[in-house]
C-alpha cells in the first residue's frame, strides 16, 4: 500500500469543497464571468435579462441555506466557508498559489496519513496544523511551514522526537504529542529551550513515560513554558508527582489542566531539593465497605437430624498487581508497551491481557447478614509503573466467596485413640486428679458433675471447607489513569449459576445420601435396620394435608449482590 502524504490528503479535502463546480467555479451558471466579458460601453445600452444565469447572492445562499446539498458541515470552519464564497464571487482568482497562501489553519484528521511531505511548505502563511488520529511514526521538521505556531500530532504512532527536533519552526508555541508511543524518558532531551525557544504549551499526555526526574529536568529549561500536560503517563502515579513538578517548574501556571494556585506552590516549596528522599514508585489504597445481596443460607433445605452442623462464612477477594523481579520486568517491557498503546487507542478492556504479576487478597471472614459491613483497608505499592497503568486500564477483579464447613461427631474409635494419646501425654495430670479426689466431699461432688458434662459433650470433626464463588465483577479503574486520585464504585456482581447447579446435583446424588446415612449410624442417632415410616397413599389424607398446610407467602424481592469498594492513589 502506497503511503498517504499530507499534501495528498489536503488535495482530497479541497476537491470535497467543490470550489470549481456548482455553485462555485467559473461555469455557465455564474454571471460574474459573463458580465465581465459582455460589459457594455458608455454610449450603448445592453440588457442581460435574456441570460438564464444565477446571481451571486443566489449562489451564496445555496452555500449557507439549511437543507441545501452544499450547506456547511462540521469540517467547514469560517476560513473554509469564506473561501467558498470567494469561489462564487471571483472564481477566476482561485489559483493553486492563492489557495496555498490563503490558509492559516489546516486540519487533516483521521485520513490515515503516514508521511509529512515537502509539499506542505507551499502553505507559507500556515500558523496552525492539526494532524491528529493518523498513522505518523515520525515527522521531519524540515517539511513544516516556518510560520507555524500550533502543531497538533496527537493519536499517532510517534515513538521518537529526534526528527521533529531538527530545525523545527522557530515560532512554535504549542506542541501536542498526546496518545502516542513515547516511552523512553531520554526522549525528553529533545524538549529543551535550544530547540523550542518560544514554546508555551506542551502536551505529552497518555504516553508511557515512567521516570519523573528524567522527564522534568530538560523541560525546566523551557523559559516560556506555562502549560504542561503529563496525565495518562505512568509517572503521574508517583506519590510526589504533582508537588515535585510544581516546585521544579516555578513558572508553570497549569499542570494537567488544573490551575496552580499560590497556596499550592507554597505547600510544595522545597520539595524538589529532596530528590534523594523521593521514591519512583506508586502507593494506593484498596477499601472495601458494605456487601449486600448474599442469599440467606438458612433458607436452604437442610438435611434432617442434628448433624451435620453447618458453618457458613463470607469474604471478599480482589486481585491486584504486585512487584515482580527486575529480570522478568525487563523481558516483558517492550511487548507490554505495544499492547498497552493498542488498548489505550482502541478502548479495549480485558482482564489481565498481559499476564501481569498479580496477587489475591482477602478480607476477614464474616457470618451472614443482610448487609455485611467490612472495615477493610490495605496499602499496596508498585515500582513497575508501566504494568500498573496496564492494570488500571484492565480493571480489578472482585469476587465474593462463601466457605461452608460441615462438622460431624467423631467415631468412637477415633475418640478412643485420642483419649489414649491424652493418657500417655497427661500422666502427671492424672496423679493430681487423684489427690483432688481424696479431698472433701463437696469437692468430689463438683468434680463428678464436671466429668459428666465432659462425657456429654460431643466431639466434632470438621470437613474441609467447601469454597464457592457467589459472584464476580470487574471494577473499572480508568479514571486513575486519566488523572483522578480516587475511584469509588458499587460493583454489581454476576452470580455463578454453575456452582449452584453442581451443589444441587451433589445433594441429589445417591453417593452423598449413603455417606450421610453412614455418619448417622456411627453417631448412634439411627439404626441401620430401622424401618422407614410408610408413606400415605390415601387421597383423603392428601386432601387433609393440603387443607392444614398454610398458603406459601411470596418470597421477598431479591437484592442484587453488590460490593462497595474504592481505590485511592496516594498523592
XYZ file of C-alpha atoms in Angstrom:
571
model
C 0.000 0.000 0.000
C 1.419 3.389 -1.020
C 1.984 5.917 1.762
C -0.584 8.679 2.113
C 1.035 12.099 2.327
C -0.365 15.246 3.919
C -0.453 17.086 0.589
C -2.498 14.267 -0.989
C -4.979 14.351 1.899
C -5.260 18.146 1.578
C -5.916 17.831 -2.157
C -8.763 15.398 -1.490
C -10.271 17.746 1.072
C -10.112 20.699 -1.372
C -11.900 18.626 -4.001
C -14.646 17.904 -1.487
C -15.199 21.687 -1.129
C -16.379 21.847 -4.794
C -14.514 25.114 -5.436
C -14.662 24.589 -9.230
C -18.149 23.117 -9.564
C -21.710 24.342 -8.991
C -22.483 26.560 -7.162
C -18.840 27.727 -7.123
C -16.410 27.976 -10.033
C -16.482 29.669 -13.444
C -19.260 27.619 -15.034
C -22.078 28.890 -17.204
C -24.252 29.312 -14.100
C -22.079 32.153 -12.727
C -22.984 35.565 -14.206
C -19.909 37.331 -12.818
C -17.750 35.851 -15.553
C -20.264 36.652 -18.317
C -20.877 40.194 -17.093
C -17.177 40.918 -17.185
C -16.961 39.602 -20.766
C -20.046 41.478 -22.012
C -19.755 44.738 -20.111
C -21.445 47.489 -22.274
C -19.698 50.635 -23.480
C -20.795 54.006 -22.054
C -22.638 55.035 -25.270
C -24.566 51.780 -25.781
C -27.374 50.016 -23.985
C -27.125 46.328 -23.052
C -29.886 44.251 -21.480
C -28.897 40.940 -19.844
C -32.424 39.937 -18.933
C -32.420 37.207 -21.577
C -29.496 35.369 -19.976
C -30.535 32.374 -17.851
C -27.864 32.887 -15.154
C -27.794 32.770 -11.348
C -26.886 35.861 -9.391
C -24.020 35.868 -6.880
C -26.440 36.329 -3.988
C -28.367 33.228 -5.052
C -25.191 31.151 -5.296
C -24.009 32.320 -1.871
C -27.411 31.481 -0.398
C -27.035 27.914 -1.656
C -23.801 27.628 0.319
C -25.469 28.830 3.540
C -29.074 27.696 3.195
C -30.062 24.991 5.765
C -31.094 21.824 3.985
C -29.121 22.704 0.866
C -26.833 19.959 -0.515
C -23.979 22.479 -0.264
C -24.653 23.748 3.252
C -21.592 23.859 5.581
C -20.906 20.937 7.895
C -18.590 20.390 10.873
C -15.427 20.273 8.753
C -16.084 23.750 7.337
C -14.645 26.405 9.628
C -15.107 30.131 8.983
C -11.952 30.228 6.864
C -13.152 27.460 4.551
C -16.615 28.940 4.296
C -15.170 32.306 3.268
C -13.063 30.616 0.584
C -16.201 29.032 -0.905
C -17.886 32.427 -1.031
C -14.869 33.793 -2.874
C -15.283 30.933 -5.350
C -18.726 32.323 -6.253
C -17.699 35.984 -6.344
C -14.401 35.824 -8.248
C -13.680 32.180 -9.129
C -11.048 33.113 -11.710
C -8.717 34.305 -8.907
C -8.686 30.943 -7.055
C -5.394 29.604 -8.351
C -3.331 26.940 -6.542
C -0.870 29.591 -5.392
C -3.671 31.723 -3.968
C -5.207 28.760 -2.100
C -1.862 27.748 -0.545
C -1.205 31.290 0.638
C -4.812 31.739 1.820
C -4.939 29.112 4.535
C -3.754 29.894 8.070
C -5.377 26.819 9.635
C -5.279 23.298 8.267
C -6.876 20.171 9.737
C -6.140 16.707 8.373
C -7.735 14.368 10.906
C -8.259 10.614 10.640
C -7.118 10.330 6.998
C -4.543 7.548 7.608
C -1.698 9.894 6.722
C 1.699 8.231 7.083
C 4.088 10.950 5.854
C 4.536 14.714 6.137
C 5.955 15.536 2.705
C 7.827 18.623 1.488
C 4.782 19.895 -0.489
C 3.372 21.175 2.787
C 5.904 24.042 2.742
C 3.830 25.701 -0.019
C 1.382 26.784 2.700
C 3.609 29.710 3.621
C 1.132 31.535 5.870
C 0.030 28.443 7.773
C 0.007 29.044 11.553
C -1.983 26.048 12.851
C -1.569 22.462 11.647
C -3.603 19.592 13.098
C -2.612 16.061 12.034
C -4.372 14.066 14.746
C -5.611 10.468 14.533
C -3.357 9.439 11.674
C -0.560 6.862 11.317
C 2.519 9.055 11.534
C 5.571 7.344 13.007
C 7.900 10.307 12.583
C 7.709 13.929 11.454
C 10.583 15.688 9.693
C 10.623 19.275 10.899
C 12.186 20.477 7.613
C 8.837 19.796 5.865
C 6.854 22.040 8.200
C 5.931 25.661 7.316
C 8.253 28.116 9.043
C 5.470 30.385 10.370
C 3.780 27.538 12.229
C 2.689 28.372 15.800
C 0.480 25.395 16.709
C 1.328 21.793 15.846
C -1.040 19.030 16.972
C 0.135 15.437 16.463
C -1.972 13.523 18.982
C -3.161 9.938 18.441
C -0.382 8.855 16.090
C 2.375 6.233 16.316
C 5.260 8.557 17.184
C 7.873 6.975 19.455
C 10.851 9.305 18.902
C 11.206 13.110 18.744
C 14.597 13.138 17.073
C 13.438 14.008 13.527
C 10.954 16.550 14.816
C 13.599 18.418 16.826
C 15.979 19.034 13.880
C 15.448 22.707 12.974
C 11.735 22.906 13.868
C 9.573 26.025 13.228
C 11.127 28.706 15.458
C 7.819 30.442 16.299
C 6.047 27.304 17.563
C 4.114 27.957 20.777
C 2.118 24.746 21.236
C 3.246 21.178 20.641
C 0.692 18.388 21.095
C 2.011 14.828 21.345
C -0.750 13.142 23.356
C -1.742 9.497 22.785
C 1.491 8.464 21.077
C 4.109 5.818 21.873
C 6.795 7.865 23.573
C 8.226 5.549 26.190
C 11.903 6.320 26.800
C 12.390 9.149 29.260
C 15.571 10.009 27.356
C 13.339 11.463 24.603
C 12.897 14.498 26.832
C 16.386 15.696 25.815
C 14.699 16.893 22.604
C 12.460 19.234 24.630
C 14.913 21.975 25.579
C 14.940 25.728 25.082
C 17.612 25.487 22.375
C 15.174 23.568 20.146
C 11.868 25.207 21.154
C 12.678 28.778 22.261
C 9.068 30.062 22.187
C 7.171 27.002 23.427
C 4.377 27.988 25.819
C 2.251 24.812 25.915
C 3.397 21.180 25.824
C 1.061 18.162 25.817
C 2.713 14.776 26.456
C -0.345 13.108 27.976
C -1.172 9.409 27.616
C 2.251 8.182 26.624
C 4.423 5.681 28.521
C 6.890 7.925 30.354
C 7.862 6.415 33.718
C 10.813 8.402 35.125
C 9.589 11.698 36.538
C 13.021 13.114 37.356
C 14.499 12.453 33.891
C 11.494 13.991 32.134
C 11.091 17.167 34.163
C 14.782 18.172 34.217
C 15.156 19.076 30.482
C 11.660 20.592 30.370
C 12.708 23.039 33.092
C 14.919 24.830 30.526
C 11.827 25.982 28.568
C 11.660 29.507 29.953
C 8.337 30.391 28.287
C 6.519 27.178 29.218
C 3.326 27.861 31.175
C 1.101 24.848 30.401
C 2.233 21.229 30.805
C 0.071 18.104 30.450
C 1.521 14.780 31.617
C -1.603 12.937 32.778
C -2.022 9.414 31.474
C 1.694 8.673 31.826
C 2.746 6.096 34.433
C 4.959 8.706 36.124
C 1.819 10.506 37.369
C 1.191 7.593 39.777
C 4.295 8.543 41.791
C 3.374 9.789 45.241
C 5.243 13.105 44.927
C 4.444 13.717 41.238
C 2.407 16.925 41.380
C 4.296 18.523 44.253
C 7.719 17.822 42.757
C 6.704 19.078 39.289
C 5.187 22.301 40.617
C 8.256 23.078 42.719
C 10.736 22.130 39.989
C 8.945 24.270 37.341
C 8.212 27.506 39.222
C 6.968 29.404 36.131
C 4.327 26.793 35.359
C 0.715 28.061 35.582
C -1.321 24.976 34.593
C -0.452 21.317 35.208
C -2.700 18.603 33.762
C -5.458 21.138 33.015
C -5.536 22.218 36.687
C -4.624 25.771 37.617
C -1.666 26.038 40.011
C -2.659 28.330 42.880
C -0.192 30.254 45.061
C -1.026 28.242 48.176
C -0.178 25.049 46.279
C 3.221 26.466 45.327
C 3.810 27.394 48.951
C 2.749 23.944 50.142
C 5.292 22.134 47.937
C 8.067 24.679 48.299
C 11.473 22.981 48.655
C 10.239 19.514 47.652
C 12.398 19.420 44.518
C 15.530 19.709 46.674
C 14.661 16.421 48.427
C 15.029 14.289 45.331
C 17.171 11.678 47.111
C 14.352 11.033 49.595
C 11.602 10.689 46.973
C 10.840 7.245 45.552
C 9.965 6.481 41.960
C 7.064 4.216 42.962
C 3.319 4.410 43.466
C 1.196 3.775 46.554
C -2.532 3.177 46.544
C -5.183 2.014 48.993
C -7.982 -0.509 48.498
C -11.028 -0.060 50.743
C -13.966 -2.479 50.963
C -17.166 -1.461 52.728
C -20.685 -2.879 52.701
C -21.661 -6.104 50.944
C -25.334 -6.879 50.366
C -27.417 -9.312 48.371
C -25.850 -12.516 49.721
C -28.502 -15.293 49.747
C -29.600 -16.376 53.214
C -28.028 -19.809 53.849
C -30.666 -20.657 56.500
C -33.428 -20.716 53.876
C -31.754 -23.578 52.046
C -33.093 -27.077 52.557
C -31.257 -28.704 55.448
C -30.685 -32.398 55.963
C -32.936 -33.976 58.606
C -31.432 -34.513 62.043
C -28.986 -32.571 64.134
C -25.943 -33.292 62.019
C -24.024 -32.167 60.123
C -23.563 -28.786 61.830
C -23.090 -26.251 59.024
C -20.946 -23.158 59.470
C -21.080 -20.616 56.622
C -18.797 -17.572 56.349
C -18.291 -14.950 53.645
C -15.368 -12.844 52.461
C -14.439 -10.521 49.577
C -11.395 -11.243 47.414
C -9.724 -8.979 44.895
C -6.802 -9.357 42.520
C -4.191 -6.599 42.442
C -0.798 -6.117 40.796
C 2.385 -6.983 42.668
C 6.020 -6.155 42.038
C 7.933 -8.791 40.106
C 11.699 -9.403 39.787
C 13.566 -6.871 37.682
C 14.730 -9.540 35.197
C 11.149 -10.511 34.375
C 10.200 -6.848 34.129
C 12.897 -6.088 31.559
C 11.952 -9.120 29.476
C 8.290 -8.153 29.098
C 8.739 -4.369 28.803
C 8.569 -3.973 25.001
C 5.590 -6.315 24.499
C 3.732 -4.579 27.277
C 4.213 -1.115 25.726
C 2.856 -2.194 22.344
C -0.197 -3.892 23.782
C -0.786 -1.056 26.240
C -0.881 1.561 23.489
C -3.269 -0.608 21.484
C -5.596 -0.869 24.477
C -5.465 2.896 25.077
C -6.225 3.718 21.435
C -8.948 1.129 20.844
C -10.537 1.460 24.286
C -10.408 -2.299 24.887
C -10.786 -3.700 28.415
C -9.766 -7.267 29.060
C -8.847 -8.827 32.394
C -5.068 -9.204 32.708
C -4.314 -9.326 28.938
C -0.551 -9.073 29.519
C -0.366 -11.813 32.167
C 0.632 -9.291 34.808
C 2.120 -10.468 38.078
C -0.895 -10.185 40.377
C -1.748 -11.401 43.860
C -5.032 -12.343 45.521
C -6.054 -10.508 48.689
C -8.918 -11.336 51.008
C -10.910 -9.598 53.726
C -11.678 -11.141 57.089
C -14.480 -13.726 57.110
C -17.917 -12.819 58.411
C -21.159 -14.660 59.097
C -24.259 -13.986 57.024
C -26.173 -10.760 57.355
C -28.452 -8.811 55.056
C -25.707 -6.187 54.814
C -22.213 -7.209 55.926
C -20.057 -4.219 56.818
C -16.353 -4.757 56.208
C -13.888 -2.174 57.501
C -11.108 -3.324 55.203
C -8.226 -1.033 54.213
C -4.936 -2.192 52.704
C -1.994 -0.300 51.232
C -0.289 -1.550 48.065
C 2.919 -0.329 46.437
C 4.248 -0.784 42.916
C 7.567 0.208 41.382
C 6.604 -1.160 37.944
C 4.622 1.890 36.857
C 4.052 0.701 33.289
C 2.426 -2.519 34.499
C 0.384 -0.505 36.983
C -1.014 1.606 34.144
C -1.962 -1.564 32.275
C -3.622 -2.923 35.416
C -5.689 0.249 35.847
C -6.786 0.108 32.207
C -7.814 -3.545 32.515
C -9.685 -3.168 35.803
C -9.636 -5.088 39.072
C -11.372 -8.430 39.542
C -13.602 -8.566 42.665
C -15.314 -11.737 43.941
C -17.466 -12.736 46.904
C -16.518 -16.108 48.378
C -18.637 -18.441 50.502
C -16.936 -21.051 52.724
C -19.160 -23.798 54.082
C -17.803 -26.190 56.741
C -19.658 -29.368 57.778
C -18.995 -30.722 61.271
C -19.719 -34.355 62.254
C -19.474 -36.312 65.534
C -16.216 -38.202 65.791
C -16.276 -42.000 65.521
C -15.949 -43.929 68.847
C -12.682 -45.495 67.650
C -11.273 -42.081 66.859
C -12.322 -40.738 70.253
C -10.724 -43.721 72.000
C -7.463 -43.188 70.106
C -7.405 -39.529 71.070
C -8.159 -40.265 74.729
C -5.400 -42.884 74.818
C -2.966 -40.310 73.487
C -4.111 -37.876 76.152
C -3.477 -40.502 78.830
C 0.095 -41.046 77.709
C 0.804 -37.338 77.497
C -1.013 -36.250 80.651
C 0.076 -38.857 83.217
C 1.073 -36.221 85.711
C -2.308 -34.581 85.437
C -3.955 -37.857 86.475
C -1.936 -38.013 89.676
C -3.091 -34.527 90.535
C -6.687 -35.565 89.931
C -6.320 -38.488 92.332
C -5.045 -36.162 95.019
C -8.009 -33.882 94.440
C -10.382 -36.886 94.714
C -9.118 -37.507 98.276
C -10.188 -34.007 99.302
C -13.538 -33.087 100.948
C -16.878 -34.496 99.901
C -18.098 -31.216 98.405
C -15.174 -31.068 96.081
C -15.692 -34.635 94.962
C -19.299 -33.929 94.030
C -18.277 -30.955 91.921
C -15.650 -32.964 90.087
C -18.190 -35.653 89.351
C -20.533 -33.143 87.779
C -17.787 -31.705 85.581
C -16.820 -35.200 84.487
C -20.395 -35.966 83.459
C -20.548 -32.719 81.481
C -17.349 -33.632 79.642
C -18.754 -37.017 78.781
C -21.979 -35.458 77.450
C -20.088 -33.034 75.133
C -19.957 -34.338 71.578
C -16.548 -34.163 69.967
C -16.759 -32.929 66.378
C -14.536 -33.301 63.392
C -14.666 -30.748 60.564
C -14.670 -31.482 56.868
C -12.503 -29.364 54.571
C -14.393 -26.142 53.755
C -16.434 -26.068 50.573
C -15.397 -22.877 48.799
C -17.843 -21.363 46.339
C -17.755 -18.136 44.340
C -21.079 -16.343 44.679
C -20.309 -13.644 42.133
C -17.587 -11.767 40.323
C -17.163 -8.390 38.623
C -14.538 -6.149 37.045
C -14.089 -2.765 38.726
C -13.212 -0.030 36.232
C -10.095 1.961 37.228
C -9.622 4.022 34.062
C -10.176 7.359 35.833
C -6.987 6.777 37.819
C -5.091 6.866 34.506
C -6.986 9.972 33.375
C -5.833 11.984 36.386
C -8.338 11.184 39.138
C -6.829 10.345 42.520
C -9.701 8.127 43.706
C -12.414 5.994 42.189
C -15.329 4.540 44.150
C -17.913 2.110 42.891
C -20.700 -0.231 43.920
C -19.830 -3.338 41.924
C -22.847 -5.423 40.949
C -21.541 -8.970 40.819
C -22.764 -11.531 38.328
C -23.792 -14.788 40.046
C -22.112 -18.094 39.239
C -25.011 -20.413 38.346
C -22.720 -23.336 37.577
C -21.776 -23.707 41.229
C -25.405 -23.727 42.306
C -26.304 -26.415 39.795
C -23.353 -28.508 40.884
C -24.404 -28.184 44.515
C -27.953 -29.320 43.739
C -26.599 -32.259 41.773
C -24.412 -33.295 44.692
C -27.371 -33.165 47.060
C -29.403 -35.485 44.854
C -26.620 -37.977 44.209
C -27.068 -41.361 45.976
C -23.417 -41.418 46.983
C -23.839 -38.384 49.248
C -27.079 -39.733 50.749
C -25.395 -43.062 51.595
C -22.463 -41.246 53.194
C -24.862 -39.181 55.295
C -26.658 -42.314 56.453
C -23.357 -43.974 57.450
C -22.425 -40.950 59.552
C -25.798 -41.035 61.300
C -25.398 -44.731 62.099
C -21.892 -44.157 63.531
C -23.147 -41.308 65.703
C -25.841 -43.589 67.169
C -28.776 -41.473 66.049
C -30.150 -44.036 63.577
C -30.221 -47.801 63.339
C -29.092 -49.267 60.037
C -32.018 -51.768 60.074
C -34.655 -49.318 61.315
C -37.708 -49.378 59.021
C -38.734 -46.199 57.278
C -42.247 -44.913 58.030
C -44.678 -45.875 55.282
C -45.969 -43.109 53.044
C -49.672 -42.468 52.934
C -51.278 -43.142 49.577
C -54.849 -42.249 50.540
C -56.401 -39.395 48.603
C -58.394 -38.215 51.633
C -55.292 -37.867 53.769
C -53.624 -35.911 50.991
C -56.556 -33.507 50.883
C -56.406 -33.126 54.675
C -52.687 -32.298 54.488
C -53.424 -29.747 51.804
C -56.098 -28.104 53.967
C -53.846 -27.970 57.042
C -50.820 -26.681 55.127
C -50.798 -22.856 55.151
C -50.503 -20.872 51.976
C -46.971 -20.121 50.934
C -46.170 -16.431 51.008
C -44.414 -14.905 48.014
C -40.677 -14.607 48.644
C -39.298 -11.112 49.255
C -37.700 -9.401 46.245
C -34.081 -10.401 45.773
C -31.351 -7.820 46.212
C -28.520 -7.784 43.688
C -25.173 -8.943 45.021
C -23.099 -5.761 45.357
C -19.828 -4.661 46.973
C -18.815 -1.137 47.946
C -15.153 -0.695 47.004
C -12.781 2.199 46.360
C -9.186 2.578 45.146
C -7.235 5.720 46.019
C -3.822 6.841 44.820
C -1.620 8.420 47.466
C -0.658 11.932 46.384
